[in-house]
mmCIF file of C-alpha atoms in Angstrom:
data_model
loop_
_atom_site.group_PDB
_atom_site.id
_atom_site.type_symbol
_atom_site.label_atom_id
_atom_site.label_comp_id
_atom_site.label_asym_id
_atom_site.label_seq_id
_atom_site.Cartn_x
_atom_site.Cartn_y
_atom_site.Cartn_z
ATOM 1 C CA GLN A 1472 17.979 3.346 5.327
ATOM 2 C CA ALA A 1473 14.095 4.708 5.063
ATOM 3 C CA LEU A 1474 11.977 3.732 7.825
ATOM 4 C CA LEU A 1475 7.731 3.618 7.488
ATOM 5 C CA ALA A 1476 5.244 3.769 9.877
ATOM 6 C CA GLU A 1477 1.789 2.751 9.205
ATOM 7 C CA SER A 1478 -1.425 3.777 10.513
ATOM 8 C CA GLY A 1479 -5.276 3.681 10.471
ATOM 9 C CA GLY A 1480 -6.162 0.110 10.455
ATOM 10 C CA GLY A 1481 -8.853 -1.523 12.258
ATOM 11 C CA SER A 1482 -12.877 -3.376 11.840
ATOM 12 C CA VAL A 1483 -15.385 -2.410 9.873
ATOM 13 C CA HIS A 1484 -18.468 -3.934 8.078
ATOM 14 C CA THR A 1485 -18.481 -4.735 4.969
ATOM 15 C CA GLY A 1486 -19.218 -1.105 2.656
ATOM 16 C CA GLY A 1487 -17.475 0.682 5.524
ATOM 17 C CA SER A 1488 -13.933 2.721 4.928
ATOM 18 C CA LEU A 1489 -10.952 3.511 6.438
ATOM 19 C CA ARG A 1490 -7.993 5.428 5.751
ATOM 20 C CA LEU A 1491 -4.283 3.923 6.224
ATOM 21 C CA SER A 1492 -1.520 6.644 6.527
ATOM 22 C CA CYS A 1493 2.275 5.725 6.348
ATOM 23 C CA THR A 1494 5.052 8.514 7.665
ATOM 24 C CA ILE A 1495 8.203 7.704 5.838
ATOM 25 C CA SER A 1496 11.723 9.037 7.076
ATOM 26 C CA GLY A 1497 15.076 8.611 6.803
ATOM 27 C CA ASP A 1498 17.362 8.194 3.773
ATOM 28 C CA THR A 1499 14.728 7.166 0.719
ATOM 29 C CA SER A 1500 17.538 7.823 -2.399
ATOM 30 C CA GLY A 1501 17.111 5.474 -4.901
ATOM 31 C CA SER A 1502 13.476 4.352 -3.854
ATOM 32 C CA ASP A 1503 11.462 6.939 -5.785
ATOM 33 C CA CYS A 1504 8.444 4.974 -5.966
ATOM 34 C CA MET A 1505 6.102 4.333 -3.253
ATOM 35 C CA GLY A 1506 2.766 2.129 -2.772
ATOM 36 C CA TRP A 1507 0.599 -0.268 -0.480
ATOM 37 C CA PHE A 1508 0.521 -4.022 -0.795
ATOM 38 C CA ARG A 1509 -1.734 -6.217 1.851
ATOM 39 C CA GLN A 1510 -0.790 -10.030 2.810
ATOM 40 C CA VAL A 1511 -2.616 -12.384 4.573
ATOM 41 C CA PRO A 1512 -0.359 -14.782 6.574
ATOM 42 C CA GLY A 1513 0.688 -17.695 4.901
ATOM 43 C CA GLU A 1514 -0.101 -16.583 1.515
ATOM 44 C CA GLU A 1515 1.840 -14.120 -1.282
ATOM 45 C CA ARG A 1516 1.723 -10.309 -0.777
ATOM 46 C CA GLU A 1517 -0.326 -8.545 -2.967
ATOM 47 C CA GLY A 1518 0.232 -5.233 -4.895
ATOM 48 C CA VAL A 1519 -2.733 -3.127 -4.140
ATOM 49 C CA ALA A 1520 -2.097 0.715 -5.041
ATOM 50 C CA GLY A 1521 1.501 2.538 -6.582
ATOM 51 C CA ILE A 1522 2.862 5.801 -7.454
ATOM 52 C CA GLU A 1523 4.762 5.292 -10.395
ATOM 53 C CA ALA A 1524 8.049 7.287 -11.266
ATOM 54 C CA ASP A 1525 5.956 9.771 -13.608
ATOM 55 C CA GLY A 1526 3.359 10.236 -10.676
ATOM 56 C CA SER A 1527 0.775 8.100 -12.143
ATOM 57 C CA THR A 1528 -0.960 5.582 -10.222
ATOM 58 C CA ASP A 1529 -1.662 2.317 -10.456
ATOM 59 C CA TYR A 1530 -4.079 0.014 -8.456
ATOM 60 C CA ALA A 1531 -5.007 -3.881 -8.789
ATOM 61 C CA ASP A 1532 -7.743 -4.567 -10.239
ATOM 62 C CA SER A 1533 -9.726 -5.914 -7.068
ATOM 63 C CA VAL A 1534 -9.512 -2.520 -5.625
ATOM 64 C CA LEU A 1535 -9.795 -0.563 -8.674
ATOM 65 C CA GLY A 1536 -12.648 2.339 -8.231
ATOM 66 C CA ARG A 1537 -12.831 1.679 -4.207
ATOM 67 C CA PHE A 1538 -9.327 2.609 -3.308
ATOM 68 C CA THR A 1539 -7.247 5.698 -4.058
ATOM 69 C CA ILE A 1540 -3.773 6.658 -3.013
ATOM 70 C CA SER A 1541 -1.926 9.666 -2.420
ATOM 71 C CA GLN A 1542 0.858 11.437 -0.813
ATOM 72 C CA ASP A 1543 1.497 14.547 0.971
ATOM 73 C CA ASN A 1544 5.056 15.826 0.268
ATOM 74 C CA ALA A 1545 5.392 18.113 2.635
ATOM 75 C CA LYS A 1546 4.476 15.938 5.384
ATOM 76 C CA LYS A 1547 6.025 13.015 3.691
ATOM 77 C CA THR A 1548 2.852 10.946 4.433
ATOM 78 C CA LEU A 1549 1.785 8.537 1.952
ATOM 79 C CA TYR A 1550 -2.245 7.563 2.093
ATOM 80 C CA LEU A 1551 -4.633 5.035 1.254
ATOM 81 C CA GLN A 1552 -8.114 5.543 1.025
ATOM 82 C CA MET A 1553 -10.215 2.637 1.048
ATOM 83 C CA ASN A 1554 -14.027 2.319 0.670
ATOM 84 C CA SER A 1555 -16.402 -0.165 -0.130
ATOM 85 C CA LEU A 1556 -14.603 -2.339 1.614
ATOM 86 C CA LYS A 1557 -15.239 -6.276 1.189
ATOM 87 C CA PRO A 1558 -14.395 -9.022 3.482
ATOM 88 C CA GLU A 1559 -11.801 -10.198 1.184
ATOM 89 C CA ASP A 1560 -10.184 -6.949 1.734
ATOM 90 C CA THR A 1561 -9.012 -8.377 5.256
ATOM 91 C CA ALA A 1562 -5.439 -8.525 5.494
ATOM 92 C CA ILE A 1563 -2.380 -6.385 6.555
ATOM 93 C CA TYR A 1564 -1.245 -3.578 4.690
ATOM 94 C CA TYR A 1565 1.924 -2.392 4.545
ATOM 95 C CA CYS A 1566 3.509 0.890 2.526
ATOM 96 C CA ALA A 1567 6.516 0.513 0.652
ATOM 97 C CA VAL A 1568 9.275 2.613 -0.771
ATOM 98 C CA VAL A 1569 10.852 0.841 -3.626
ATOM 99 C CA PRO A 1570 13.468 1.507 -6.662
ATOM 100 C CA CYS A 1571 11.239 2.774 -9.900
ATOM 101 C CA ARG A 1572 11.647 0.289 -13.077
ATOM 102 C CA PRO A 1573 10.753 1.176 -16.127
ATOM 103 C CA THR A 1574 9.757 -2.204 -17.196
ATOM 104 C CA ASP A 1575 7.697 -2.597 -14.217
ATOM 105 C CA SER A 1576 4.607 -1.582 -12.276
ATOM 106 C CA VAL A 1577 5.442 -0.654 -8.506
ATOM 107 C CA LEU A 1578 3.097 -3.394 -7.630
ATOM 108 C CA THR A 1579 4.935 -5.676 -9.290
ATOM 109 C CA ILE A 1580 8.270 -4.374 -7.838
ATOM 110 C CA MET A 1581 6.715 -4.387 -4.180
ATOM 111 C CA GLU A 1582 5.327 -8.046 -5.280
ATOM 112 C CA GLU A 1583 9.030 -9.323 -5.829
ATOM 113 C CA GLU A 1584 9.877 -7.750 -2.196
ATOM 114 C CA PHE A 1585 12.478 -5.162 -3.508
ATOM 115 C CA GLY A 1586 12.285 -1.841 -0.932
ATOM 116 C CA VAL A 1587 11.762 -1.119 2.426
ATOM 117 C CA TRP A 1588 8.442 -1.686 4.116
ATOM 118 C CA GLY A 1589 6.615 -0.841 7.588
ATOM 119 C CA GLN A 1590 5.709 -3.254 10.184
ATOM 120 C CA GLY A 1591 1.775 -3.330 8.545
ATOM 121 C CA THR A 1592 -1.176 -2.404 9.785
ATOM 122 C CA GLN A 1593 -4.047 -4.653 10.241
ATOM 123 C CA VAL A 1594 -7.223 -4.231 8.349
ATOM 124 C CA THR A 1595 -10.341 -6.587 9.412
ATOM 125 C CA VAL A 1596 -13.847 -6.638 7.027
ATOM 126 C CA SER A 1597 -16.488 -8.308 8.580
ATOM 127 C CA SER A 1598 -19.796 -9.249 6.759
#
């Protein structure tokens, strides 16, 4: 069973930046894709960034050009650099490891709630 732990959330003003980190440990076999999703309590989760099986990255339209996903394989850490933050980015952010599927993006797989995710980290953006 994989274990994930997110950190780096916080409160910023519009236009600010945050860098989220996710340490991954345990058995991730069968879940070779990874990414970040966010969720506002009471609403459906939204996949925001993912790394596909071929190493390519995928972003939700709402964050394209502002967020960057990256990974450090040696440290088994996943990152999400978030720039030009907006109030609508306010949510709990989760990292996840999911099984890759050739027919669906990592964002879709995360939104279908497959895989393993951490406890989340709160991001609050105020105007």
